[in-house]
Short mmCIF file of C-alpha atoms and ligand atoms in Angstrom, two decimals:
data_model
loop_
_atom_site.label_atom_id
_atom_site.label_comp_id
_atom_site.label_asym_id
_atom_site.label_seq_id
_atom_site.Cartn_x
_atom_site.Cartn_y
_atom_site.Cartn_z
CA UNK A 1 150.52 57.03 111.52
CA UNK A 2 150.82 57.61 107.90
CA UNK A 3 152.62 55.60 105.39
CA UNK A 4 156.28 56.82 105.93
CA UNK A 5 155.86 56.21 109.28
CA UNK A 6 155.47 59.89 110.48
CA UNK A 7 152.24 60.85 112.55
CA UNK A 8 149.45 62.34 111.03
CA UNK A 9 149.07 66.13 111.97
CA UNK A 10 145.22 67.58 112.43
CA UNK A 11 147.55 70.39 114.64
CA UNK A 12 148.79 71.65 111.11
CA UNK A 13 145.08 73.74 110.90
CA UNK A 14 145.58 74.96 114.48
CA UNK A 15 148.48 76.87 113.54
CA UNK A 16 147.36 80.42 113.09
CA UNK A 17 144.11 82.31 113.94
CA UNK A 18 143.54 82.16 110.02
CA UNK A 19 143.64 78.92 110.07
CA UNK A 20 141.30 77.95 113.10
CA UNK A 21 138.75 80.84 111.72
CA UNK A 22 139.06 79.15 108.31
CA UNK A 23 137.98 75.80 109.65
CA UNK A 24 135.56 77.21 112.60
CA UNK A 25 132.84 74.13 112.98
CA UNK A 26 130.11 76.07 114.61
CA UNK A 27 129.67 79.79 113.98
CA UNK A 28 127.58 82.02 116.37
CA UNK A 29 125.62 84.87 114.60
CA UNK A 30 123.18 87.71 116.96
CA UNK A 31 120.58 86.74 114.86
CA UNK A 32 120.42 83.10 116.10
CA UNK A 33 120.24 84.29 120.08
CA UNK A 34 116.89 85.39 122.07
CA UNK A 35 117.51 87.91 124.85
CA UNK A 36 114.89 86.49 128.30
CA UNK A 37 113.97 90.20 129.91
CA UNK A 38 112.06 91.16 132.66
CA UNK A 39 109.68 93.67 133.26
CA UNK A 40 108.51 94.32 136.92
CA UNK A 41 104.97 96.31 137.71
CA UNK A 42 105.31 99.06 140.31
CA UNK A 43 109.10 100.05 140.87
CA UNK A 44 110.13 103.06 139.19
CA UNK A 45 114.11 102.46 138.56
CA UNK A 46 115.75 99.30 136.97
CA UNK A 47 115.93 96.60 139.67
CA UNK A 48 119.43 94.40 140.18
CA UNK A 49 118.35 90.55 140.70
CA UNK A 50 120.94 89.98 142.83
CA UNK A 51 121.89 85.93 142.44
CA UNK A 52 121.94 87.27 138.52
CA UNK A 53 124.87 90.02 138.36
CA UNK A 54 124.00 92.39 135.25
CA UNK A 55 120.65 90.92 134.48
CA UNK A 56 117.72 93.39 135.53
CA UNK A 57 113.92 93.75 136.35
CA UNK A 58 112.77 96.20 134.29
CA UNK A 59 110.48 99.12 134.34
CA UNK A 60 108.59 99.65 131.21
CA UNK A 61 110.83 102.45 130.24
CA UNK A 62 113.83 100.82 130.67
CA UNK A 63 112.74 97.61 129.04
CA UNK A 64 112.42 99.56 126.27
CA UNK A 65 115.57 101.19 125.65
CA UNK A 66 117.15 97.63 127.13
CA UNK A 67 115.07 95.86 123.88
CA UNK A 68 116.22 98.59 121.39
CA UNK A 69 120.18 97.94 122.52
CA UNK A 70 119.44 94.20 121.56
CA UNK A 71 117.95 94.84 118.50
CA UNK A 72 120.45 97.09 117.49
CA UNK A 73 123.66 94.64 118.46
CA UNK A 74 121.63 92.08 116.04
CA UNK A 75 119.80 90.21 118.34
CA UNK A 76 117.57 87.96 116.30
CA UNK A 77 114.53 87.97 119.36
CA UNK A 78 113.20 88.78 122.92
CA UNK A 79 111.55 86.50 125.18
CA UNK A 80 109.40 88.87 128.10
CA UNK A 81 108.49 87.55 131.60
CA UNK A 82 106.13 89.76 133.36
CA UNK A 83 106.54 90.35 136.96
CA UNK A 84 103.39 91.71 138.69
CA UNK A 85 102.97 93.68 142.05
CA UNK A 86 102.58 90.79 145.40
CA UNK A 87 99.10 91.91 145.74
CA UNK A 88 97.91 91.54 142.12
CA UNK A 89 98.74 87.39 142.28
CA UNK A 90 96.07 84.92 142.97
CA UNK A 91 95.20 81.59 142.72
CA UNK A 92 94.16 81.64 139.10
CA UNK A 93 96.98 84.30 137.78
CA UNK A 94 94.64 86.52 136.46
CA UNK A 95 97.34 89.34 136.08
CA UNK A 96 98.30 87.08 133.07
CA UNK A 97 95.59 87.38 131.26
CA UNK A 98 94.66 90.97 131.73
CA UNK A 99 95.45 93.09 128.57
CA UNK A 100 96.55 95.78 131.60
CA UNK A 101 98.92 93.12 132.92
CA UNK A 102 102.33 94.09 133.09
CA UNK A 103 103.69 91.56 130.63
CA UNK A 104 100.83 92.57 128.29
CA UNK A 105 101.46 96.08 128.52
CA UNK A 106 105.41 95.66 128.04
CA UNK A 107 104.81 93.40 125.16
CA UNK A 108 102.68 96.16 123.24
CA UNK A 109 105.14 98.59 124.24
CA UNK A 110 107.79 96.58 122.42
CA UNK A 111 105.36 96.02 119.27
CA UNK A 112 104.81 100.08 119.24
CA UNK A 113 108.65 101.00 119.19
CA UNK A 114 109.60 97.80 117.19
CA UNK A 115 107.00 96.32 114.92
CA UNK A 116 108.43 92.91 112.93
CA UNK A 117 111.65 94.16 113.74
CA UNK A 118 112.50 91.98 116.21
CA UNK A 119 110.82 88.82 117.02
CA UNK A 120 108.69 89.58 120.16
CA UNK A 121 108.51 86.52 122.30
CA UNK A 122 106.71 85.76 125.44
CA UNK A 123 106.19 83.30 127.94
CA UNK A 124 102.82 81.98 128.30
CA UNK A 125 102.86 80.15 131.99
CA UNK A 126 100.91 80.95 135.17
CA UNK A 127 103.56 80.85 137.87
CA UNK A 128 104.54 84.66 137.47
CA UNK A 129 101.10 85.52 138.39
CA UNK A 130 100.02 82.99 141.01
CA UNK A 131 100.27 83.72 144.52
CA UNK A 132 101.00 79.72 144.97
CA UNK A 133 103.48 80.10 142.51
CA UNK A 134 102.50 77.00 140.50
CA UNK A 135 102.40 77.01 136.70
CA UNK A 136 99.28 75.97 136.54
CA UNK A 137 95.69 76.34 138.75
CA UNK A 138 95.36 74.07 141.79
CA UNK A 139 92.48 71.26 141.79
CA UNK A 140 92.49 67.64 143.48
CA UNK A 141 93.34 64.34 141.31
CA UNK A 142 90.93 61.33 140.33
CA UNK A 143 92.38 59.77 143.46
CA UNK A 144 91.97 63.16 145.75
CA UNK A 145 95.67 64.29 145.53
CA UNK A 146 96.38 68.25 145.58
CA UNK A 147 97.78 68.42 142.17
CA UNK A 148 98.32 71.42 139.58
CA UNK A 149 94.83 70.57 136.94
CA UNK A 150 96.07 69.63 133.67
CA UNK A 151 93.13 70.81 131.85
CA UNK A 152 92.02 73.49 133.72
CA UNK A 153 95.26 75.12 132.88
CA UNK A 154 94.96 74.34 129.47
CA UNK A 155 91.72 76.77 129.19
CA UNK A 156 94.05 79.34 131.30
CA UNK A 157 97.02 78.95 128.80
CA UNK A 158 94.50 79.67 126.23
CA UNK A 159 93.56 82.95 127.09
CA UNK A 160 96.69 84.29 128.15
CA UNK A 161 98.46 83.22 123.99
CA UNK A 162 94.96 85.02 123.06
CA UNK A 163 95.92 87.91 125.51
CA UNK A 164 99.82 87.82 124.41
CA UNK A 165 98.87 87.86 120.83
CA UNK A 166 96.40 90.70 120.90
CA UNK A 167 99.33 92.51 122.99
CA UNK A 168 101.76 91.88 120.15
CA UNK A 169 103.44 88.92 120.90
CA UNK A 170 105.34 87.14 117.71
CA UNK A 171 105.31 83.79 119.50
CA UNK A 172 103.81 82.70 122.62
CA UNK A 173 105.89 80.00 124.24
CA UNK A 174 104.12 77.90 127.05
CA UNK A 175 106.65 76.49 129.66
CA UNK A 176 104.18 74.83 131.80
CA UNK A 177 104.32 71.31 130.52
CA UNK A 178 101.04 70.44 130.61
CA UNK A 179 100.26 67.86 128.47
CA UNK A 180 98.16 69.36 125.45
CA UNK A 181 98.88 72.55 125.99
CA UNK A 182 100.33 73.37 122.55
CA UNK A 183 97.10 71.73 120.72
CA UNK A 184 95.01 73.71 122.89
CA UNK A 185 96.48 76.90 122.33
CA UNK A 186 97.11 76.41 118.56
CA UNK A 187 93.04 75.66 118.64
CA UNK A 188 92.44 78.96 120.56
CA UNK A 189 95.07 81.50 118.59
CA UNK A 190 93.23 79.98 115.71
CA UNK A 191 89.30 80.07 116.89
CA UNK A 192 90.57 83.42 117.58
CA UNK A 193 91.59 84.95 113.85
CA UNK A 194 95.29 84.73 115.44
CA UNK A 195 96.55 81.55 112.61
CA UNK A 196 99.53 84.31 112.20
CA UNK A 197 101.10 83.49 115.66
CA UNK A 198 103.70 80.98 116.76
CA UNK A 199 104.28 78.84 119.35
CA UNK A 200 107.34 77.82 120.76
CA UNK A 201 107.05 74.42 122.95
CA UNK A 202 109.08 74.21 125.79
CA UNK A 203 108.86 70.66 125.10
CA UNK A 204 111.65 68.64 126.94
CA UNK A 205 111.66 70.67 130.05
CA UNK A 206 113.49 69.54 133.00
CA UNK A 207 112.51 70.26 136.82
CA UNK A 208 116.25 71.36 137.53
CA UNK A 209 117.47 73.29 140.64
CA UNK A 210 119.25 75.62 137.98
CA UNK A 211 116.16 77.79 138.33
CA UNK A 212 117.01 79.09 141.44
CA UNK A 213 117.73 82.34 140.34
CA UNK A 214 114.83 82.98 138.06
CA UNK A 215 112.76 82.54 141.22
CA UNK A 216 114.45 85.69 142.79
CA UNK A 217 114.11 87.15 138.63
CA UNK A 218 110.17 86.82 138.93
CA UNK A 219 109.65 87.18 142.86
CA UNK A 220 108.16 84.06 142.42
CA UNK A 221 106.87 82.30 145.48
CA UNK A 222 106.38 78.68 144.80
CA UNK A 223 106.83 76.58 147.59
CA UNK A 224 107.44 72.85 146.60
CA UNK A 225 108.81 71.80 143.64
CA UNK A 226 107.47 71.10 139.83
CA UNK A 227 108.74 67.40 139.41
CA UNK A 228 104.66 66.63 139.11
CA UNK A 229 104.99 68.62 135.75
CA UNK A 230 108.70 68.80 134.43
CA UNK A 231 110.68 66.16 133.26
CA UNK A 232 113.06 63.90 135.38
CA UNK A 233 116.76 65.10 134.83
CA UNK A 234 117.70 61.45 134.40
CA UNK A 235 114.88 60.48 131.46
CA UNK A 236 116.29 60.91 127.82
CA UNK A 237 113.59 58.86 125.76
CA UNK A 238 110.83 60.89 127.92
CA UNK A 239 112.06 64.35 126.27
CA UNK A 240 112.24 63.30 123.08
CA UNK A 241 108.70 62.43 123.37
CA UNK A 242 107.73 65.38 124.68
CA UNK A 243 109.58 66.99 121.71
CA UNK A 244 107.46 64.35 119.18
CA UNK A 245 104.14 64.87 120.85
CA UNK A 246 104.80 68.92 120.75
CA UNK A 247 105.46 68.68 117.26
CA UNK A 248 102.68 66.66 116.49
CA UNK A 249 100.16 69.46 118.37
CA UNK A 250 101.31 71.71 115.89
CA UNK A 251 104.75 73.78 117.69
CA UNK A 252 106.35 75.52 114.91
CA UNK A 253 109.78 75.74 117.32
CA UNK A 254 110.59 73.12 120.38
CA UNK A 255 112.74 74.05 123.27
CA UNK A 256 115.31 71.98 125.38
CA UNK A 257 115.62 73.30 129.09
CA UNK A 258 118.21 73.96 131.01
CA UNK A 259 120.83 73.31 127.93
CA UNK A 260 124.00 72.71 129.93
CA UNK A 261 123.51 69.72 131.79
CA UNK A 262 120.93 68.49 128.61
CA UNK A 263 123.27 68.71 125.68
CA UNK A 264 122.65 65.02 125.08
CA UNK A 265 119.01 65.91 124.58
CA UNK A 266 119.44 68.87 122.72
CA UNK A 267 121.44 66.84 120.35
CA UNK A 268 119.09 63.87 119.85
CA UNK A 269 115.83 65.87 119.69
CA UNK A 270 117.65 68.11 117.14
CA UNK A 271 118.83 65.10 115.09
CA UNK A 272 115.03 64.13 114.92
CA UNK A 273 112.68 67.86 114.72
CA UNK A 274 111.33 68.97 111.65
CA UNK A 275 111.71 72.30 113.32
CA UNK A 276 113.91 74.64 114.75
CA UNK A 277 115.16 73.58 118.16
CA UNK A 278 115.86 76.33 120.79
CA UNK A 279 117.73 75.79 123.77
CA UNK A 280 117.67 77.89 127.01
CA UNK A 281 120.64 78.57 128.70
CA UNK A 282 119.50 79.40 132.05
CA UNK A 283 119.75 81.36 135.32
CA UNK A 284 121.53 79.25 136.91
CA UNK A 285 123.51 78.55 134.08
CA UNK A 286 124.48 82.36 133.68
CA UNK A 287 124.77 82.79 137.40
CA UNK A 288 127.17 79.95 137.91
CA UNK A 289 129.50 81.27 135.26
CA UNK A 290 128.95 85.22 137.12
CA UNK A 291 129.62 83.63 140.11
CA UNK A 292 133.09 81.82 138.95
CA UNK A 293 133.94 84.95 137.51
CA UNK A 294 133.70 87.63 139.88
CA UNK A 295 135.69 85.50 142.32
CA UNK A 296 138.17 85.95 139.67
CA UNK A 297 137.87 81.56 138.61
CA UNK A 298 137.05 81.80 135.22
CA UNK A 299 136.83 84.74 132.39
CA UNK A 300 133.18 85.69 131.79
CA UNK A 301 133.66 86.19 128.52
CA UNK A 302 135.24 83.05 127.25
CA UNK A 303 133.33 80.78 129.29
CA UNK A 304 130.29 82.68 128.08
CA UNK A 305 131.13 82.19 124.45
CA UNK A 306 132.39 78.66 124.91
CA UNK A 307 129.06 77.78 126.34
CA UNK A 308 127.05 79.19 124.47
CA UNK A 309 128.98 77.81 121.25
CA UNK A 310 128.66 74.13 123.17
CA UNK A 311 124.94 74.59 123.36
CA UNK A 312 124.63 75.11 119.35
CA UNK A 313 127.42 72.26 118.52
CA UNK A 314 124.72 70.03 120.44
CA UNK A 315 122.10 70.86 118.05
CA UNK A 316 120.37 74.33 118.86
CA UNK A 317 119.38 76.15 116.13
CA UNK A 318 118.40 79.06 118.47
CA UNK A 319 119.77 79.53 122.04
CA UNK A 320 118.13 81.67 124.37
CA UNK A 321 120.94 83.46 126.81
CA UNK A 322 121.40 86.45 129.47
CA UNK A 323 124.65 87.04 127.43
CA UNK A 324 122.70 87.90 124.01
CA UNK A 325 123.12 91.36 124.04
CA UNK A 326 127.04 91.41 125.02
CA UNK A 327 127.76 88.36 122.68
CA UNK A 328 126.04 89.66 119.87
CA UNK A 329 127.86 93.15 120.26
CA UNK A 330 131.05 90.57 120.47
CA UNK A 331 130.40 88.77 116.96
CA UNK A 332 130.00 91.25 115.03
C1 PBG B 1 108.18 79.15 133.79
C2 PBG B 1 109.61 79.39 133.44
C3 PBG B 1 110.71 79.19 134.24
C4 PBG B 1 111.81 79.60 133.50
C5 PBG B 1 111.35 80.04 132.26
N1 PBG B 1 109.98 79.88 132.25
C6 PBG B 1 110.81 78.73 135.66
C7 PBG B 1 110.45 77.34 136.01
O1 PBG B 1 109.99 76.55 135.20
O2 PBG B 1 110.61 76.99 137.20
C8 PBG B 1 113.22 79.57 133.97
C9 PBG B 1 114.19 80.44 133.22
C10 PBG B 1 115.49 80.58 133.91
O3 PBG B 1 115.76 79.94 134.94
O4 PBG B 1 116.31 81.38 133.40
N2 PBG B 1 107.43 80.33 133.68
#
């Protein structure tokens, strides 16, 4: 209540779309959204991933004209996922690290048709190429447990950022949360005459059964789960860590994953990195909204802008999103 009595009135700048846009909080802009894309060895049309409605594995052809519509509707980068043939997976991943890998071919693709247009992106993790489907290289523990090896991924990480950078890559972004895997990369892009490229740290990463999707995205065959790597959906104070120690190894970006049900940690790690914080809206994420929509539940579009807005009122600087392309086309 105000003086005379009469209530105070925060519905006054609600009155007219003039209004709201004048005193818009959070603004979306293309530039700030990354585009995730996937290119598939061995199929020679564009291949629907069904649980993901619109989204894609591509063919090298039409991952290029795909990255060229998302450069040209303003979209500020592209994160590639390579997705090799069945029989080219093993145990170590080696497709990964193979300059005639599919991801490394698409990525020097996208650096001959774009250059430093765009901000080429890829993810550096093993679980595209295994045939286990891990993110890392299988060994046994101090105490004889079957466990992914920490360190002999590192040296595996290594090579495929060396691999990604020669390729073109911007930014290599390991997802694998192994611990030291940002210092050990930074130490190998460097040893390597490679001080230009960035990484971005997936660095409070949560094992979340919103991946399903991606699984059917990548043909990925992992059988078990990654809670003996990701984070704990219920531990706050353990991603923020992560984020710290990420930092610390030299990450010039940090991610939070999924973003949805992590807004809480996308706000606090924000409110504490001295660097831009991405957050990853993912397949699940987009799916569940698809899903809704196509049974007619919700409107794609606004639930895709309201979440995506959500995800940079927690904190994101950066938000990578399925929707880029059609939200950036949208904003402008
Ligand atoms: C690991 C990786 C995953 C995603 C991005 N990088 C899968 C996982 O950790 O299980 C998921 C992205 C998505 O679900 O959209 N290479």
């Amino acid at each position: 209540m105000s003086g005379q009595g009469q209530p105070v009135r925060p519905r006054r700048s609600r009155a007219t779309a003039a209004l709201r846009r004048l005193v818009s909080e959070t603004r979306l802009s293309p530039a700030q959204l990354v585009l995730p894309m996937f290119v598939a060895d061995g199929i020679d049309e564009p291949k629907p991933i069904a649980s993901m409605p619109g989204v894609v594995q591509h063919t090298r052809d039409s991952l290029r004209k795909a990255a060229d519509e998302a450069v040209r509707a303003g979209v500020g980068g592209l994160m590639l996922f390579g997705v090799p043939k069945p029989e080219d997976k093993d145990a170590e991943g080696s497709e990964g690290t193979d300059p005639h890998g599919i991801l490394n071919h698409a990525l020097a693709d996208l650096k001959a048709d774009l250059g430093d247009e765009t901000v080429l992106m890829a993810d550096t993790c093993l679980d595209e190429f295994t045939d286990h489907g891990h993110c890392g290289v299988l060994g046994t523990d101090g105490a004889g447990r079957a466990v992914v090896d920490n360190d002999a991924t590192l040296a595996r990480y290594a090579a495929m950022a060396i691999a990604q950078a020669e390729a073109g890559a911007h930014v290599v972004s390991p997802s694998g949360m192994m611990d030291g895997q940002v210092a050990a990369i930074r130490a190998a892009l460097d040893a390597a005459g490679r001080d230009d490229v960035l990484i971005l740290a997936y660095a409070a990463k949560y094992a979340s059964a919103f991946y399903g999707p991606f699984r059917e995205a990548v043909g990925s065959s992992l059988d078990g789960d990654r809670r003996a790597y990701q984070l704990d959906p219920g531990n706050r104070r353990e991603g923020l860590r992560e984020a710290r120690l990420d930092v610390a190894e030299g990450a010039d970006f940090v991610m939070v994953k999924p973003a949805m049900s992590y807004l809480d940690v996308l706000r606090e790690v924000a409110d504490a990195s001295p660097v831009p914080v991405f957050a990853y809206q993912i397949s699940g994420e987009y799916s569940m909204i698809l899903a809704a929509a196509e049974r007619g539940w919700i409107d794609e579009q606004a639930a895709a802008l309201e979440s995506v807005t959500s995800i940079v009122r927690a904190g994101a600087d950066n938000v990578l999103t399925y929707f880029a392309t059609d939200l950036a086309l949208r904003l402008r």
